[in-house]
Amino acid sequence: MTGESFNWRKFLARWQEEWVPREDDDGEEHEDAEGGQTAFRLGRPGADEATITAAEERLGRRLPPSYREFLAVSDGWHVDETAGVYLLGGAADIDWFRDPYDMTPLYEENLDDDPREEDVLLAGMWQRALQLETDSDMSYALLDPGDSDQDGEWALYVYRGWSGELPDRHPSFRAYMEAKYRGFHSDRAERPDFVNATTRAQDAHVEEARRLALCGRYEEALPLFGEALSFGRPHSAVLLNQIRHLLVPHGSQGYGDLVADSRYLPEILPVEAMTPARGEWRLGGDDHWLGMMTARGAARETVESVLSTMRDGTYCYAPSGPWGRAVAEARESARWGATDAAWRVLREALPRWEAPGPLLIAPIGLLADPVLGPLVTPERGREILATPRSGQKGPAPEPVPDLDPQGLVWLTESTANHRSLDGYRCVWVEGLDPAGLPALIGEEGAELSAPTDSRTASWRAFQPHEREGVELWEDRAVVAVGRTAEAWAFAFDGHPRHLSKLSRSPAPAASSSGRAVVVWRDPRNSSSPGSHPAAFHLSVAEQGEELYAFTVRGTEIQRSGEIPEALDPARLFRPADTELDRELRILEALHIELGLSLPRFALTQGRLRTFTTRSWTRAPHAGEAFAYAYISFGQHRR
């Protein structure tokens, strides 16, 4: 609380003037001298200075400023809670609490060796607090002189004995009364006859905040929405939650009855379905969630259909107009891994997004799209909010930097969102439509899957013993498919098996329509005796023929064909260098010499299609041996 002046007389008079009973009240009114009905009085005449001073002498403490000033205007107050504190006493009624229920030991026993200051204050509060309420539902309003600020204000704790929860803390008596005033408004916000200067002012704030939000000035809109929400003003929550959702895009927010309005349902319902689709809905399962949506006015058949498509990854955000055309174009880029290019398309089109009605201020439906939704990081969510849209004017925000680094070096790096890969292998085909990769290197009947979430899917192929008709020597991979910025189609496996002497490059098979490159990194295995050294393989083919290749295992180099000087393994894999130095040098060379890259965001956080390849190993020749082992954790039986 600051030292700013506060007029208690005007504040309490406004509260009294606006007071109406709750709809569930019995009508707390009394007769005047002529027998008519007058409004229920919330307060009492103020206490004079002598009365307040006498109370302070009795208590042995000077009262905190805001409470003292309150008593001088109204010597008590009906708080009018539905459950909790009902009446605050006057100067003659208040007294020390003295912890009659032995709360102190309960709170002290929860203090550890290094307790937080707020926990220590709370444990000591019960013995030293001043009790204000004189009528309540097992609830207490307690002013704590031990928890004070630079202005001499005491914190006020409200403890509801029936709740089983910790007390609510307010920094001062004034802060408590302002919160109760807002609660008074919030309790009556749905009454059509509850209209006054405060409700009109807060509704004007909502409209102003909505305009500011559409102009890209969301930071100015936030406090206006937040204050209106504290007064329970209609629509403030759904408008505020749209901003909150874009600030934390992969969280969840509630949108109330907007699903009942056909204007908003295409944006709102899929977003509401994100939580149950991820399997994170815990309150009674799908039936409970479906019941909630239908109770809010959405058709059950529609709700079931949206949840089904969200769950299987086939949902497609498809708004109309120029924004919808941009969304479709961006999805085509993003589904092949070009997420930065996709975002640039969306960024350019954002000003042309049109709100379908006054209660939508941002294209939050984008969050539910399985391909485009992951692109909306918190930084990009703020970019959406800061962009003027729906016909509003204002300065464009500074573009958020691209997320994908150039080249391949990122394969060696760990970030907050992913760890470095222990091994990887990839096929690139120059100039090919990625949809053509299954026909070139896929197993028989291979088809592209629906977009797969890289954060939850392992992309691990079934092991040979797990699939009927697959030989034990085979090494089939589940690969993520996309297109690089340099127009190479790629098929990437982040969980490769061991690069053995039976391994064979799929580069020749992939090169029938253009140049193909295969890179395979097999890290050193130091977890068991006789572990193999790190290995790195490169092969380049064209028109079905291998042009050159090399495999490096430790210090051993096998090579074939005319290898360009820039990719010469003898130059790139220096014996004195660390394994990481060698890997960095070859990855940099591959990017510079061949123009190879991979989209980090799509492979680590986005959604790409997958398919299963043919075996990356050949059948053993006569006299050749191979080993295959697996561990089965079966159920123990007695």
GROMACS .gro file of C-alpha atoms in nm, residues 127-539:
model
  413
  127GLN     CA    1  -0.092  -1.521   1.902
  128ARG     CA    2  -0.055  -1.151   1.821
  129ALA     CA    3  -0.341  -1.078   1.577
  130LEU     CA    4  -0.628  -0.837   1.634
  131GLN     CA    5  -0.971  -0.992   1.571
  132LEU     CA    6  -1.208  -0.767   1.376
  133GLU     CA    7  -1.518  -0.974   1.291
  134THR     CA    8  -1.815  -1.006   1.523
  135ASP     CA    9  -2.033  -1.226   1.302
  136SER     CA   10  -1.906  -1.497   1.070
  137ASP     CA   11  -1.933  -1.852   0.946
  138MET     CA   12  -1.637  -2.008   1.136
  139SER     CA   13  -1.421  -1.738   0.977
  140TYR     CA   14  -1.188  -1.476   1.120
  141ALA     CA   15  -1.057  -1.138   1.002
  142LEU     CA   16  -0.722  -1.091   1.176
  143LEU     CA   17  -0.495  -0.785   1.162
  144ASP     CA   18  -0.133  -0.880   1.234
  145PRO     CA   19   0.090  -0.609   1.387
  146GLY     CA   20   0.390  -0.836   1.330
  147ASP     CA   21   0.339  -0.824   0.954
  148SER     CA   22   0.360  -0.451   0.879
  149ASP     CA   23   0.496  -0.228   0.602
  150GLN     CA   24   0.678   0.106   0.583
  151ASP     CA   25   0.348   0.295   0.611
  152GLY     CA   26   0.260   0.126   0.939
  153GLU     CA   27  -0.012  -0.086   0.778
  154TRP     CA   28  -0.076  -0.432   0.922
  155ALA     CA   29  -0.149  -0.727   0.698
  156LEU     CA   30  -0.501  -0.866   0.728
  157TYR     CA   31  -0.551  -1.244   0.720
  158VAL     CA   32  -0.888  -1.407   0.656
  159TYR     CA   33  -0.906  -1.762   0.787
  160ARG     CA   34  -1.206  -1.978   0.697
  161GLY     CA   35  -1.202  -2.262   0.945
  162TRP     CA   36  -1.424  -2.482   0.732
  163SER     CA   37  -1.212  -2.458   0.417
  164GLY     CA   38  -0.900  -2.650   0.518
  165GLU     CA   39  -0.695  -2.390   0.333
  166LEU     CA   40  -0.430  -2.141   0.441
  167PRO     CA   41  -0.552  -1.794   0.535
  168ASP     CA   42  -0.587  -1.534   0.259
  169ARG     CA   43  -0.347  -1.244   0.311
  170HIS     CA   44  -0.420  -0.880   0.226
  171PRO     CA   45  -0.140  -0.626   0.269
  172SER     CA   46  -0.363  -0.384   0.463
  173PHE     CA   47  -0.714  -0.325   0.590
  174ARG     CA   48  -0.778  -0.092   0.298
  175ALA     CA   49  -0.667  -0.361   0.050
  176TYR     CA   50  -0.903  -0.607   0.220
  177MET     CA   51  -1.200  -0.370   0.196
  178GLU     CA   52  -1.127  -0.291  -0.169
  179ALA     CA   53  -1.120  -0.665  -0.239
  180LYS     CA   54  -1.454  -0.709  -0.059
  181TYR     CA   55  -1.601  -0.425  -0.263
  182ARG     CA   56  -1.493  -0.592  -0.584
  183GLY     CA   57  -1.635  -0.919  -0.452
  184PHE     CA   58  -1.965  -0.747  -0.379
  185HIS     CA   59  -1.979  -0.640  -0.745
  186SER     CA   60  -1.870  -0.979  -0.874
  187ASP     CA   61  -2.144  -1.158  -0.674
  188ARG     CA   62  -2.409  -0.942  -0.841
  189ALA     CA   63  -2.265  -0.905  -1.190
  190GLU     CA   64  -2.523  -1.141  -1.346
  191ARG     CA   65  -2.818  -0.942  -1.214
  192PRO     CA   66  -2.970  -0.743  -1.503
  193ASP     CA   67  -3.080  -0.469  -1.265
  194PHE     CA   68  -2.735  -0.424  -1.112
  195VAL     CA   69  -2.632  -0.113  -1.304
  196ASN     CA   70  -2.449   0.181  -1.154
  197ALA     CA   71  -2.162   0.420  -1.216
  198THR     CA   72  -1.904   0.152  -1.128
  199THR     CA   73  -2.048  -0.114  -1.359
  200ARG     CA   74  -2.071   0.138  -1.642
  201ALA     CA   75  -1.710   0.247  -1.586
  202GLN     CA   76  -1.583  -0.111  -1.580
  203ASP     CA   77  -1.778  -0.203  -1.893
  204ALA     CA   78  -1.621   0.098  -2.063
  205HIS     CA   79  -1.281  -0.034  -1.953
  206VAL     CA   80  -1.359  -0.370  -2.116
  207GLU     CA   81  -1.448  -0.203  -2.444
  208GLU     CA   82  -1.139   0.018  -2.432
  209ALA     CA   83  -0.919  -0.283  -2.352
  210ARG     CA   84  -1.072  -0.474  -2.643
  211ARG     CA   85  -0.986  -0.188  -2.879
  212LEU     CA   86  -0.634  -0.162  -2.740
  213ALA     CA   87  -0.583  -0.537  -2.779
  214LEU     CA   88  -0.687  -0.528  -3.145
  215CYS     CA   89  -0.448  -0.235  -3.200
  216GLY     CA   90  -0.162  -0.452  -3.073
  217ARG     CA   91  -0.140  -0.267  -2.739
  218TYR     CA   92  -0.214  -0.576  -2.534
  219GLU     CA   93   0.010  -0.471  -2.244
  220GLU     CA   94  -0.214  -0.169  -2.187
  221ALA     CA   95  -0.523  -0.387  -2.221
  222LEU     CA   96  -0.414  -0.642  -1.961
  223PRO     CA   97  -0.467  -0.432  -1.644
  224LEU     CA   98  -0.800  -0.301  -1.772
  225PHE     CA   99  -0.926  -0.654  -1.840
  226GLY     CA  100  -0.785  -0.772  -1.507
  227GLU     CA  101  -0.961  -0.500  -1.307
  228ALA     CA  102  -1.289  -0.558  -1.489
  229LEU     CA  103  -1.259  -0.929  -1.418
  230SER     CA  104  -1.214  -0.860  -1.047
  231PHE     CA  105  -1.551  -0.680  -1.062
  232GLY     CA  106  -1.706  -0.978  -1.243
  233ARG     CA  107  -1.787  -0.782  -1.555
  234PRO     CA  108  -1.932  -0.991  -1.839
  235HIS     CA  109  -1.690  -1.102  -2.113
  236SER     CA  110  -1.381  -0.976  -1.928
  237ALA     CA  111  -1.265  -1.333  -1.854
  238VAL     CA  112  -1.292  -1.469  -2.209
  239LEU     CA  113  -1.118  -1.164  -2.353
  240LEU     CA  114  -0.841  -1.169  -2.093
  241ASN     CA  115  -0.792  -1.545  -2.133
  242GLN     CA  116  -0.718  -1.504  -2.504
  243ILE     CA  117  -0.422  -1.281  -2.417
  244ARG     CA  118  -0.309  -1.516  -2.140
  245HIS     CA  119  -0.332  -1.813  -2.373
  246LEU     CA  120  -0.110  -1.657  -2.638
  247LEU     CA  121   0.142  -1.554  -2.373
  248VAL     CA  122   0.158  -1.920  -2.263
  249PRO     CA  123   0.055  -2.096  -2.588
  250HIS     CA  124   0.084  -2.454  -2.470
  251GLY     CA  125  -0.113  -2.400  -2.151
  252SER     CA  126  -0.491  -2.398  -2.126
  253GLN     CA  127  -0.762  -2.140  -2.061
  254GLY     CA  128  -1.138  -2.149  -2.029
  255TYR     CA  129  -1.374  -1.974  -2.269
  256GLY     CA  130  -1.710  -2.027  -2.106
  257ASP     CA  131  -2.014  -2.021  -2.329
  258LEU     CA  132  -1.841  -1.896  -2.644
  259VAL     CA  133  -1.867  -2.250  -2.783
  260ALA     CA  134  -2.243  -2.196  -2.803
  261ASP     CA  135  -2.201  -1.914  -3.055
  262SER     CA  136  -2.152  -2.028  -3.415
  263ARG     CA  137  -1.931  -1.724  -3.479
  264TYR     CA  138  -1.671  -1.835  -3.227
  265LEU     CA  139  -1.709  -2.214  -3.215
  266PRO     CA  140  -1.456  -2.287  -3.497
  267GLU     CA  141  -1.187  -2.101  -3.301
  268ILE     CA  142  -1.290  -2.189  -2.945
  269LEU     CA  143  -1.399  -2.554  -2.944
  270PRO     CA  144  -1.075  -2.703  -3.085
  271VAL     CA  145  -0.875  -2.499  -2.833
  272GLU     CA  146  -1.096  -2.625  -2.551
  273ALA     CA  147  -1.039  -2.980  -2.682
  274MET     CA  148  -0.659  -2.955  -2.662
  275THR     CA  149  -0.641  -3.068  -2.298
  276PRO     CA  150  -0.855  -3.385  -2.328
  277ALA     CA  151  -0.693  -3.463  -2.665
  278ARG     CA  152  -0.353  -3.467  -2.493
  279GLY     CA  153  -0.487  -3.702  -2.228
  280GLU     CA  154  -0.453  -3.436  -1.957
  281TRP     CA  155  -0.822  -3.413  -1.866
  282ARG     CA  156  -0.863  -3.575  -1.525
  283LEU     CA  157  -1.213  -3.473  -1.414
  284GLY     CA  158  -1.428  -3.769  -1.513
  285GLY     CA  159  -1.276  -3.840  -1.853
  286ASP     CA  160  -1.416  -3.766  -2.197
  287ASP     CA  161  -1.780  -3.803  -2.096
  288HIS     CA  162  -1.746  -3.531  -1.835
  289TRP     CA  163  -1.571  -3.296  -2.076
  290LEU     CA  164  -1.824  -3.368  -2.351
  291GLY     CA  165  -2.103  -3.302  -2.103
  292MET     CA  166  -1.946  -2.968  -2.006
  293MET     CA  167  -1.924  -2.854  -2.368
  294THR     CA  168  -2.282  -2.956  -2.447
  295ALA     CA  169  -2.404  -2.791  -2.126
  296ARG     CA  170  -2.247  -2.470  -2.256
  297GLY     CA  171  -2.453  -2.496  -2.571
  298ALA     CA  172  -2.239  -2.687  -2.826
  299ALA     CA  173  -2.394  -2.977  -3.019
  300ARG     CA  174  -2.264  -3.308  -2.886
  301GLU     CA  175  -2.203  -3.449  -3.234
  302THR     CA  176  -1.987  -3.147  -3.318
  303VAL     CA  177  -1.796  -3.173  -2.991
  304GLU     CA  178  -1.727  -3.544  -3.041
  305SER     CA  179  -1.608  -3.486  -3.398
  306VAL     CA  180  -1.368  -3.208  -3.301
  307LEU     CA  181  -1.224  -3.408  -3.010
  308SER     CA  182  -1.173  -3.710  -3.239
  309THR     CA  183  -0.982  -3.509  -3.502
  310MET     CA  184  -0.777  -3.333  -3.235
  311ARG     CA  185  -0.684  -3.666  -3.081
  312ASP     CA  186  -0.578  -3.838  -3.406
  313GLY     CA  187  -0.391  -3.531  -3.536
  314THR     CA  188  -0.614  -3.472  -3.838
  315TYR     CA  189  -0.778  -3.151  -3.720
  316CYS     CA  190  -0.718  -2.861  -3.959
  317TYR     CA  191  -0.763  -2.498  -3.861
  318ALA     CA  192  -0.937  -2.348  -4.165
  319PRO     CA  193  -1.061  -1.991  -4.119
  320SER     CA  194  -1.203  -1.799  -4.413
  321GLY     CA  195  -1.076  -1.500  -4.609
  322PRO     CA  196  -0.719  -1.379  -4.662
  323TRP     CA  197  -0.612  -1.506  -4.322
  324GLY     CA  198  -0.746  -1.852  -4.405
  325ARG     CA  199  -0.554  -1.859  -4.735
  326ALA     CA  200  -0.236  -1.765  -4.549
  327VAL     CA  201  -0.299  -2.041  -4.293
  328ALA     CA  202  -0.331  -2.299  -4.572
  329GLU     CA  203  -0.010  -2.177  -4.737
  330ALA     CA  204   0.176  -2.179  -4.406
  331ARG     CA  205   0.058  -2.532  -4.327
  332GLU     CA  206   0.193  -2.657  -4.660
  333SER     CA  207   0.536  -2.521  -4.566
  334ALA     CA  208   0.526  -2.631  -4.203
  335ARG     CA  209   0.416  -2.988  -4.276
  336TRP     CA  210   0.746  -3.041  -4.457
  337GLY     CA  211   0.953  -2.877  -4.184
  338ALA     CA  212   0.984  -2.518  -4.313
  339THR     CA  213   0.845  -2.372  -3.991
  340ASP     CA  214   1.024  -2.037  -4.012
  341ALA     CA  215   0.895  -1.983  -4.366
  342ALA     CA  216   0.549  -2.079  -4.246
  343TRP     CA  217   0.566  -1.826  -3.965
  344ARG     CA  218   0.672  -1.551  -4.203
  345VAL     CA  219   0.358  -1.620  -4.409
  346LEU     CA  220   0.140  -1.599  -4.097
  347ARG     CA  221   0.317  -1.286  -3.974
  348GLU     CA  222   0.250  -1.106  -4.302
  349ALA     CA  223  -0.116  -1.204  -4.298
  350LEU     CA  224  -0.192  -1.126  -3.932
  351PRO     CA  225  -0.312  -0.768  -3.998
  352ARG     CA  226  -0.576  -0.915  -4.232
  353TRP     CA  227  -0.723  -1.141  -3.964
  354GLU     CA  228  -1.084  -1.040  -3.901
  355ALA     CA  229  -1.259  -1.096  -3.569
  356PRO     CA  230  -1.582  -1.294  -3.631
  357GLY     CA  231  -1.746  -1.105  -3.346
  358PRO     CA  232  -1.666  -0.866  -3.061
  359LEU     CA  233  -1.564  -1.138  -2.817
  360LEU     CA  234  -1.267  -1.266  -3.017
  361ILE     CA  235  -0.955  -1.050  -3.022
  362ALA     CA  236  -0.695  -1.292  -3.161
  363PRO     CA  237  -0.676  -1.602  -3.385
  364ILE     CA  238  -0.643  -1.845  -3.096
  365GLY     CA  239  -0.777  -2.130  -3.310
  366LEU     CA  240  -0.428  -2.142  -3.460
  367LEU     CA  241  -0.306  -2.300  -3.134
  368ALA     CA  242  -0.517  -2.611  -3.190
  369ASP     CA  243  -0.380  -2.690  -3.537
  370PRO     CA  244  -0.149  -2.994  -3.503
  371VAL     CA  245   0.097  -2.862  -3.761
  372LEU     CA  246   0.084  -2.487  -3.702
  373GLY     CA  247   0.006  -2.480  -3.330
  374PRO     CA  248   0.356  -2.588  -3.219
  375LEU     CA  249   0.501  -2.291  -3.413
  376VAL     CA  250   0.341  -2.048  -3.168
  377THR     CA  251   0.611  -2.008  -2.907
  378PRO     CA  252   0.562  -1.756  -2.623
  379GLU     CA  253   0.768  -1.505  -2.823
  380ARG     CA  254   0.551  -1.556  -3.129
  381GLY     CA  255   0.238  -1.540  -2.914
  382ARG     CA  256   0.348  -1.193  -2.803
  383GLU     CA  257   0.413  -1.106  -3.168
  384ILE     CA  258   0.054  -1.200  -3.255
  385LEU     CA  259  -0.077  -0.987  -2.969
  386ALA     CA  260   0.144  -0.691  -3.061
  387THR     CA  261   0.029  -0.692  -3.426
  388PRO     CA  262  -0.265  -0.462  -3.514
  389ARG     CA  263  -0.543  -0.669  -3.669
  390SER     CA  264  -0.910  -0.679  -3.760
  391GLY     CA  265  -0.898  -0.338  -3.928
  392GLN     CA  266  -0.715  -0.159  -3.646
  393LYS     CA  267  -0.409   0.059  -3.701
  394GLY     CA  268  -0.081   0.076  -3.516
  395PRO     CA  269   0.291   0.009  -3.549
  396ALA     CA  270   0.400  -0.344  -3.639
  397PRO     CA  271   0.612  -0.518  -3.374
  398GLU     CA  272   0.976  -0.610  -3.426
  399PRO     CA  273   0.975  -0.952  -3.599
  400VAL     CA  274   1.069  -1.243  -3.376
  401PRO     CA  275   1.396  -1.403  -3.497
  402ASP     CA  276   1.378  -1.731  -3.688
  403LEU     CA  277   1.407  -2.043  -3.475
  404ASP     CA  278   1.605  -2.270  -3.706
  405PRO     CA  279   1.982  -2.226  -3.728
  406GLN     CA  280   2.149  -2.276  -4.063
  407GLY     CA  281   2.321  -2.600  -4.151
  408LEU     CA  282   2.369  -2.910  -3.940
  409VAL     CA  283   2.583  -2.809  -3.643
  410TRP     CA  284   2.274  -2.796  -3.419
  411LEU     CA  285   2.276  -3.180  -3.425
  412THR     CA  286   2.559  -3.163  -3.170
  413GLU     CA  287   2.394  -2.910  -2.940
  414SER     CA  288   2.167  -2.932  -2.640
  415THR     CA  289   1.910  -2.660  -2.567
  416ALA     CA  290   1.638  -2.607  -2.312
  417ASN     CA  291   1.395  -2.781  -2.549
  418HIS     CA  292   1.596  -3.084  -2.654
  419ARG     CA  293   1.914  -3.273  -2.581
  420SER     CA  294   2.185  -3.342  -2.834
  421LEU     CA  295   2.133  -3.658  -3.036
  422ASP     CA  296   2.343  -3.962  -2.951
  423GLY     CA  297   2.326  -4.071  -3.312
  424TYR     CA  298   2.142  -3.992  -3.631
  425ARG     CA  299   2.118  -4.083  -3.995
  426CYS     CA  300   1.957  -3.899  -4.280
  427VAL     CA  301   1.891  -3.928  -4.652
  428TRP     CA  302   1.873  -3.609  -4.862
  429VAL     CA  303   1.747  -3.608  -5.223
  430GLU     CA  304   1.798  -3.293  -5.427
  431GLY     CA  305   1.490  -3.133  -5.581
  432LEU     CA  306   1.250  -3.414  -5.491
  433ASP     CA  307   0.898  -3.372  -5.355
  434PRO     CA  308   0.924  -3.528  -5.004
  435ALA     CA  309   0.607  -3.727  -5.072
  436GLY     CA  310   0.812  -3.931  -5.319
  437LEU     CA  311   1.060  -4.064  -5.062
  438PRO     CA  312   0.857  -4.372  -4.953
  439ALA     CA  313   0.857  -4.499  -5.312
  440LEU     CA  314   1.237  -4.468  -5.331
  441ILE     CA  315   1.355  -4.602  -4.995
  442GLY     CA  316   1.042  -4.717  -4.810
  443GLU     CA  317   0.954  -5.074  -4.722
  444GLU     CA  318   0.691  -5.244  -4.933
  445GLY     CA  319   0.361  -5.059  -4.906
  446ALA     CA  320   0.514  -4.770  -4.710
  447GLU     CA  321   0.297  -4.460  -4.684
  448LEU     CA  322   0.337  -4.129  -4.511
  449SER     CA  323   0.173  -4.110  -4.169
  450ALA     CA  324  -0.029  -3.822  -4.030
  451PRO     CA  325   0.189  -3.550  -3.875
  452THR     CA  326   0.357  -3.700  -3.568
  453ASP     CA  327   0.439  -3.501  -3.254
  454SER     CA  328   0.816  -3.516  -3.213
  455ARG     CA  329   0.788  -3.436  -2.841
  456THR     CA  330   0.584  -3.745  -2.756
  457ALA     CA  331   0.668  -3.994  -3.032
  458SER     CA  332   0.988  -4.198  -3.027
  459TRP     CA  333   0.987  -4.265  -3.404
  460ARG     CA  334   1.144  -4.599  -3.313
  461ALA     CA  335   1.089  -4.874  -3.566
  462PHE     CA  336   0.968  -5.211  -3.449
  463GLN     CA  337   1.258  -5.441  -3.378
  464PRO     CA  338   1.298  -5.738  -3.617
  465HIS     CA  339   1.163  -5.989  -3.364
  466GLU     CA  340   0.854  -5.770  -3.316
  467ARG     CA  341   0.737  -5.786  -3.678
  468GLU     CA  342   0.632  -6.089  -3.872
  469GLY     CA  343   0.821  -6.136  -4.200
  470VAL     CA  344   1.121  -5.923  -4.098
  471GLU     CA  345   1.459  -6.095  -4.086
  472LEU     CA  346   1.668  -6.057  -3.772
  473TRP     CA  347   1.952  -5.897  -3.966
  474GLU     CA  348   1.728  -5.620  -4.101
  475ASP     CA  349   1.754  -5.261  -3.982
  476ARG     CA  350   1.441  -5.073  -4.081
  477ALA     CA  351   1.393  -4.718  -3.957
  478VAL     CA  352   1.099  -4.490  -3.892
  479VAL     CA  353   1.205  -4.160  -4.049
  480ALA     CA  354   1.064  -3.807  -4.029
  481VAL     CA  355   1.011  -3.653  -4.369
  482GLY     CA  356   1.047  -3.295  -4.486
  483ARG     CA  357   1.213  -3.043  -4.715
  484THR     CA  358   1.510  -2.819  -4.636
  485ALA     CA  359   1.535  -2.451  -4.718
  486GLU     CA  360   1.768  -2.548  -5.005
  487ALA     CA  361   1.494  -2.773  -5.160
  488TRP     CA  362   1.641  -3.110  -5.056
  489ALA     CA  363   1.385  -3.369  -4.949
  490PHE     CA  364   1.503  -3.546  -4.634
  491ALA     CA  365   1.425  -3.857  -4.432
  492PHE     CA  366   1.570  -3.835  -4.080
  493ASP     CA  367   1.617  -4.104  -3.815
  494GLY     CA  368   1.718  -3.985  -3.469
  495HIS     CA  369   1.739  -4.338  -3.321
  496PRO     CA  370   1.973  -4.533  -3.550
  497ARG     CA  371   2.110  -4.879  -3.479
  498HIS     CA  372   2.478  -4.965  -3.490
  499LEU     CA  373   2.669  -4.885  -3.812
  500SER     CA  374   2.805  -5.233  -3.886
  501LYS     CA  375   2.993  -5.399  -4.170
  502LEU     CA  376   2.658  -5.522  -4.303
  503SER     CA  377   2.525  -5.166  -4.323
  504ARG     CA  378   2.451  -5.029  -4.666
  505SER     CA  379   2.370  -4.680  -4.780
  506PRO     CA  380   2.028  -4.613  -4.935
  507ALA     CA  381   2.183  -4.330  -5.140
  508PRO     CA  382   2.187  -4.521  -5.474
  509ALA     CA  383   1.821  -4.621  -5.438
  510ALA     CA  384   1.726  -4.265  -5.342
  511SER     CA  385   1.915  -4.106  -5.633
  512SER     CA  386   1.712  -4.229  -5.927
  513SER     CA  387   1.554  -3.886  -5.968
  514GLY     CA  388   1.843  -3.668  -5.852
  515ARG     CA  389   2.152  -3.645  -5.638
  516ALA     CA  390   2.119  -3.818  -5.299
  517VAL     CA  391   2.333  -3.790  -4.987
  518VAL     CA  392   2.341  -4.018  -4.683
  519VAL     CA  393   2.498  -3.923  -4.349
  520TRP     CA  394   2.513  -4.172  -4.063
  521ARG     CA  395   2.665  -4.096  -3.723
  522ASP     CA  396   2.714  -4.386  -3.482
  523PRO     CA  397   2.847  -4.262  -3.145
  524ARG     CA  398   3.113  -4.441  -2.945
  525ASN     CA  399   2.965  -4.704  -2.713
  526SER     CA  400   3.160  -4.697  -2.387
  527SER     CA  401   2.898  -4.863  -2.169
  528SER     CA  402   3.022  -5.220  -2.206
  529PRO     CA  403   3.348  -5.413  -2.256
  530GLY     CA  404   3.454  -5.444  -2.619
  531SER     CA  405   3.263  -5.131  -2.716
  532HIS     CA  406   3.295  -5.005  -3.070
  533PRO     CA  407   3.452  -4.669  -3.157
  534ALA     CA  408   3.253  -4.378  -3.294
  535ALA     CA  409   3.176  -4.406  -3.665
  536PHE     CA  410   3.072  -4.161  -3.934
  537HIS     CA  411   2.954  -4.249  -4.283
  538LEU     CA  412   2.896  -4.031  -4.589
  539SER     CA  413   2.783  -4.147  -4.929
   0.00000   0.00000   0.00000
